[in-house]
XYZ file of C-alpha atoms in Angstrom:
338
model
C -4.343 -22.738 -22.532
C -7.359 -25.013 -22.565
C -10.486 -24.338 -20.589
C -9.929 -27.545 -18.603
C -6.525 -26.311 -17.401
C -7.875 -22.875 -16.475
C -10.858 -24.552 -14.614
C -8.578 -27.009 -12.756
C -6.179 -24.205 -11.826
C -9.048 -22.061 -10.484
C -10.423 -24.966 -8.473
C -6.990 -25.691 -7.052
C -6.495 -22.052 -6.059
C -9.893 -21.918 -4.425
C -9.312 -25.128 -2.517
C -5.952 -23.722 -1.276
C -7.049 -20.078 -0.560
C -10.863 -20.014 -0.688
C -11.398 -19.952 3.035
C -8.750 -17.254 3.547
C -10.244 -15.163 0.786
C -13.783 -15.459 2.232
C -12.633 -14.532 5.705
C -10.674 -11.517 4.509
C -13.716 -10.400 2.633
C -15.863 -10.739 5.774
C -13.347 -8.903 7.996
C -12.973 -6.186 5.228
C -16.810 -5.579 5.390
C -16.714 -5.518 9.228
C -13.665 -3.283 9.674
C -15.194 -0.700 7.178
C -18.820 -0.880 8.361
C -21.134 0.479 7.138
C -19.326 1.083 3.831
C -20.301 -2.112 2.157
C -23.983 -1.527 2.768
C -23.857 2.161 1.529
C -21.742 1.935 -1.636
C -24.291 4.015 -3.693
C -23.968 7.627 -4.866
C -25.759 9.090 -1.901
C -23.180 7.975 0.637
C -19.429 8.880 0.662
C -16.833 7.315 2.853
C -15.500 10.645 4.061
C -12.619 10.634 6.622
C -10.766 13.796 5.534
C -11.114 16.746 3.235
C -8.699 15.128 0.925
C -11.475 12.749 -0.190
C -12.870 15.517 -2.330
C -9.440 16.008 -3.944
C -9.290 12.206 -4.770
C -12.691 12.456 -6.293
C -11.535 15.435 -8.468
C -8.439 13.438 -9.426
C -10.649 10.518 -10.561
C -13.043 12.878 -12.432
C -10.195 14.801 -14.128
C -8.475 11.587 -15.253
C -11.616 10.278 -16.818
C -12.783 13.473 -18.351
C -10.017 15.786 -19.266
C -6.490 14.316 -18.620
C -5.948 12.951 -22.174
C -7.227 16.181 -23.609
C -4.542 18.249 -22.083
C -1.071 18.779 -23.672
C 0.343 16.848 -20.730
C -0.756 14.435 -17.912
C 0.891 16.765 -15.542
C -0.975 19.904 -16.467
C -4.551 21.120 -16.230
C -6.366 24.215 -17.107
C -9.348 23.107 -14.974
C -7.812 24.823 -12.009
C -6.558 28.389 -11.757
C -7.974 29.094 -15.229
C -6.808 30.383 -17.645
C -3.243 29.984 -16.445
C -3.706 26.384 -15.506
C -1.870 24.314 -12.877
C 1.344 22.166 -13.031
C 0.385 18.826 -11.585
C 3.989 17.446 -11.420
C 3.916 17.552 -7.580
C 0.205 16.724 -7.221
C -0.430 13.854 -5.091
C -2.620 11.985 -7.539
C -2.644 8.251 -7.228
C -2.581 7.052 -10.861
C -3.313 3.463 -10.043
C -6.436 4.334 -7.781
C -7.680 6.749 -10.350
C -7.451 4.313 -13.189
C -9.058 1.664 -10.989
C -11.953 4.064 -10.187
C -12.261 4.792 -13.879
C -12.684 1.155 -14.707
C -15.252 0.812 -11.842
C -17.345 3.661 -13.209
C -18.067 1.536 -16.223
C -20.502 -0.363 -14.041
C -21.206 2.175 -11.311
C -21.346 5.865 -10.421
C -18.309 7.885 -9.254
C -19.056 7.651 -5.542
C -19.652 3.974 -5.681
C -16.402 3.533 -7.540
C -14.502 5.511 -4.950
C -15.957 3.530 -2.110
C -15.112 0.234 -3.851
C -11.454 1.273 -4.141
C -11.310 1.382 -0.265
C -12.703 -2.173 0.074
C -10.310 -3.427 -2.687
C -7.319 -1.719 -1.208
C -7.821 -3.344 2.255
C -8.771 -6.742 0.954
C -5.826 -7.010 -1.500
C -3.341 -5.789 1.082
C -4.390 -8.489 3.568
C -4.475 -11.324 0.904
C -1.129 -10.235 -0.628
C 0.442 -10.384 2.894
C -1.071 -13.872 3.358
C 0.612 -15.012 0.155
C 3.935 -13.704 1.431
C 3.637 -15.269 4.873
C 2.302 -18.679 3.736
C 5.628 -20.128 2.454
C 7.341 -19.263 5.753
C 4.931 -21.136 8.012
C 3.384 -24.606 8.029
C 0.199 -23.140 9.609
C -2.232 -21.412 7.242
C -3.875 -19.823 10.235
C -0.663 -18.091 11.142
C -0.281 -16.855 7.553
C -3.790 -15.581 7.666
C -3.246 -13.759 10.923
C -0.162 -12.055 9.353
C -2.361 -10.786 6.548
C -5.108 -9.595 8.943
C -2.650 -7.714 11.207
C -1.001 -5.936 8.220
C -4.018 -5.387 6.165
C -6.342 -4.134 8.909
C -3.808 -2.291 11.058
C -5.320 0.670 12.917
C -3.361 3.274 11.019
C -4.316 1.726 7.604
C -7.927 1.386 8.358
C -7.951 4.992 9.779
C -6.643 6.366 6.552
C -8.877 4.318 4.282
C -11.748 6.781 4.053
C -9.682 9.902 3.142
C -6.598 8.403 1.519
C -7.363 5.239 -0.460
C -3.998 5.633 -2.162
C -2.196 5.259 1.186
C -3.829 1.930 1.926
C -3.090 0.212 -1.378
C -0.235 -1.595 0.093
C -0.538 -4.869 -1.631
C 2.484 -4.171 -3.975
C 4.899 -4.222 -1.039
C 4.353 -7.800 0.241
C 4.061 -8.987 -3.345
C 7.403 -7.353 -4.299
C 9.046 -9.176 -1.354
C 7.427 -12.445 -2.259
C 8.781 -12.138 -5.847
C 12.198 -11.231 -4.582
C 12.362 -14.427 -2.590
C 11.213 -16.402 -5.583
C 13.828 -14.586 -7.714
C 16.804 -15.596 -5.491
C 15.724 -18.966 -4.104
C 15.319 -20.442 -7.612
C 16.795 -17.941 -10.047
C 13.859 -16.697 -12.084
C 13.804 -13.797 -14.521
C 9.902 -13.597 -14.531
C 9.903 -13.388 -10.749
C 12.408 -10.550 -10.912
C 10.309 -8.710 -13.376
C 7.322 -9.309 -11.222
C 9.019 -7.703 -8.230
C 9.902 -4.700 -10.401
C 6.372 -4.324 -11.574
C 5.147 -4.378 -8.013
C 7.716 -1.543 -7.136
C 6.409 0.413 -10.198
C 2.809 -0.131 -8.983
C 3.799 1.223 -5.550
C 5.255 4.343 -7.117
C 2.121 4.989 -9.163
C 0.005 4.288 -6.079
C 1.615 7.101 -4.067
C 4.938 8.673 -3.625
C 4.625 8.010 0.095
C 4.083 4.276 -0.584
C 6.943 4.282 -3.069
C 9.280 5.487 -0.343
C 8.088 2.771 2.211
C 8.274 0.147 -0.499
C 11.960 1.008 -1.254
C 12.660 1.163 2.434
C 11.276 -2.326 2.770
C 12.530 -3.926 -0.409
C 15.981 -2.414 -0.307
C 17.142 -4.383 2.789
C 15.373 -7.564 1.614
C 17.246 -7.353 -1.805
C 20.624 -6.809 -0.109
C 20.049 -9.649 2.383
C 19.043 -12.017 -0.397
C 22.027 -11.000 -2.482
C 24.551 -11.394 0.300
C 23.073 -14.362 2.062
C 24.768 -17.646 1.165
C 27.012 -15.589 -1.156
C 24.390 -15.625 -3.821
C 26.081 -12.623 -5.542
C 28.808 -15.168 -6.588
C 26.274 -17.317 -8.539
C 26.191 -16.485 -12.141
C 22.810 -17.792 -12.769
C 21.314 -15.194 -10.541
C 22.397 -12.148 -12.401
C 20.104 -12.273 -15.366
C 17.149 -12.108 -12.863
C 18.759 -9.502 -10.751
C 19.640 -7.397 -13.873
C 16.026 -7.686 -15.146
C 14.757 -6.578 -11.721
C 17.053 -3.597 -11.404
C 16.579 -2.421 -14.984
C 12.710 -2.605 -15.055
C 12.571 -1.050 -11.524
C 14.787 1.774 -12.646
C 12.713 2.324 -15.767
C 9.342 2.373 -13.892
C 10.632 4.571 -11.176
C 12.186 7.007 -13.784
C 8.840 7.297 -15.604
C 7.190 8.279 -12.270
C 10.033 10.606 -10.980
C 11.332 12.405 -13.976
C 8.366 14.851 -14.149
C 8.942 15.639 -10.462
C 12.625 16.288 -10.773
C 12.293 18.200 -14.050
C 11.711 21.390 -11.956
C 14.010 21.384 -8.929
C 12.797 24.794 -7.771
C 9.170 23.788 -7.652
C 10.140 20.577 -5.874
C 12.096 22.446 -3.148
C 9.162 24.735 -2.637
C 6.771 21.805 -2.386
C 8.892 20.070 0.185
C 9.276 23.240 2.229
C 5.471 23.715 2.270
C 4.919 20.000 3.384
C 7.683 20.147 6.110
C 5.695 20.920 9.322
C 7.337 18.612 11.755
C 7.026 21.247 14.513
C 3.334 20.938 14.561
C 2.771 17.432 13.131
C 4.984 15.281 15.273
C 3.980 12.262 17.208
C 5.225 11.175 20.544
C 6.756 7.744 20.962
C 3.926 6.558 23.338
C 1.318 7.151 20.557
C 2.717 4.044 18.699
C 1.667 1.751 21.594
C -1.222 3.686 23.173
C -4.581 2.073 22.020
C -6.288 3.807 19.153
C -8.296 6.879 20.226
C -10.875 6.121 17.442
C -11.969 3.112 19.472
C -14.921 4.121 21.687
C -13.696 1.961 24.502
C -10.189 3.512 24.606
C -10.964 7.108 23.457
C -11.847 8.442 26.909
C -8.391 7.545 28.140
C -6.228 8.107 25.054
C -7.723 11.139 23.274
C -6.242 13.683 25.601
C -2.657 12.370 24.983
C -3.342 12.509 21.142
C -4.540 16.136 21.355
C -1.328 17.147 23.056
C 0.858 16.368 20.096
C -0.016 18.529 17.107
C -2.725 18.346 14.461
C -1.870 15.145 12.741
C -1.351 13.133 15.871
C -4.751 14.276 17.138
C -6.329 13.573 13.703
C -4.699 10.271 12.722
C -3.789 7.487 15.204
C -0.174 6.202 15.005
C -1.090 3.166 17.063
C 0.631 0.056 15.715
C -1.553 -2.493 17.605
C -0.627 -4.401 20.743
C -1.118 -7.730 19.020
C 1.294 -6.711 16.195
C 3.898 -5.482 18.798
C 3.647 -8.642 20.890
C 4.027 -10.875 17.795
C 7.023 -8.823 16.730
C 8.643 -9.137 20.025
C 7.922 -12.927 19.961
C 9.361 -13.241 16.468
C 12.524 -11.583 17.476
C 13.128 -14.224 20.176
C 12.488 -17.037 17.683
C 15.544 -19.198 16.944
C 14.146 -21.019 13.926
C 15.015 -19.200 10.694
C 16.339 -16.332 12.789
C 17.860 -14.380 9.854
C 14.696 -14.334 7.855
C 12.470 -13.848 10.876
C 14.520 -10.700 11.991
C 14.535 -9.434 8.362
C 10.733 -9.790 7.901
C 10.114 -8.330 11.461
């Protein structure tokens, strides 16, 4: 590919999305303030004790992971017996990203940058998904902003950067639409790669990705009887095979020890103390200083997690969802995406 073609392609991309990108960058800085201005090694974006575990994950991957007999074992904890990491919540993608960033920065700066990158890419990926479905770029930009900077996502960004790397989900949906609307094997493989990336981001994100992508896949396959079109099956087959391969690579170590898996699930199952009441999804965020005096008491009434993390979905998001459900134009797709 010639330099002229690369340059013209870059210029076309910036003409099309440059303003959206700049605005997302600005909002990312504002929503994470003062993170952007304190990236250095003397300031850590701390929101939860898990932050230190994520820093340890990044350090271990860079320093010792490839010196161990397995990526799922370390003797750096519980020495000399070591520790099985099969069920450890390491985010491989975030750890590798932080590793790359440490080539030009220190460990704390790299960790802080992963937060900014996660929020920005999630918003922009959602914009890319929404843009083909609306003639108004402002509407697509708003969709990206609502999803990328949702209260729950921003609230988790400081302590769980793996949980806010959500860009693979809208990108997988976008690739799936491209796979079916104009049968494309590369698009199908792209969707599969996004599912794999979601799995290596976090097992939590993997579950939500599958819950999102599964219904979309079935809808696209059944809608307009696409399953009868022979030309669609090479793309579908490539998507299913590569998705299965990537998910298998991620899940086989976990299911290799069923006893340990059952014990891990039992230890994590604390619904009796970590539940959230329904009203918490629509009650304004108690992190907001304007709403906190009125909403904090309700949050504290419902267990540790609800008093620690807001489940608030956002009134704007809820209002737009209700509006979308009443929309008659492209009703099937609108209901699916809602």
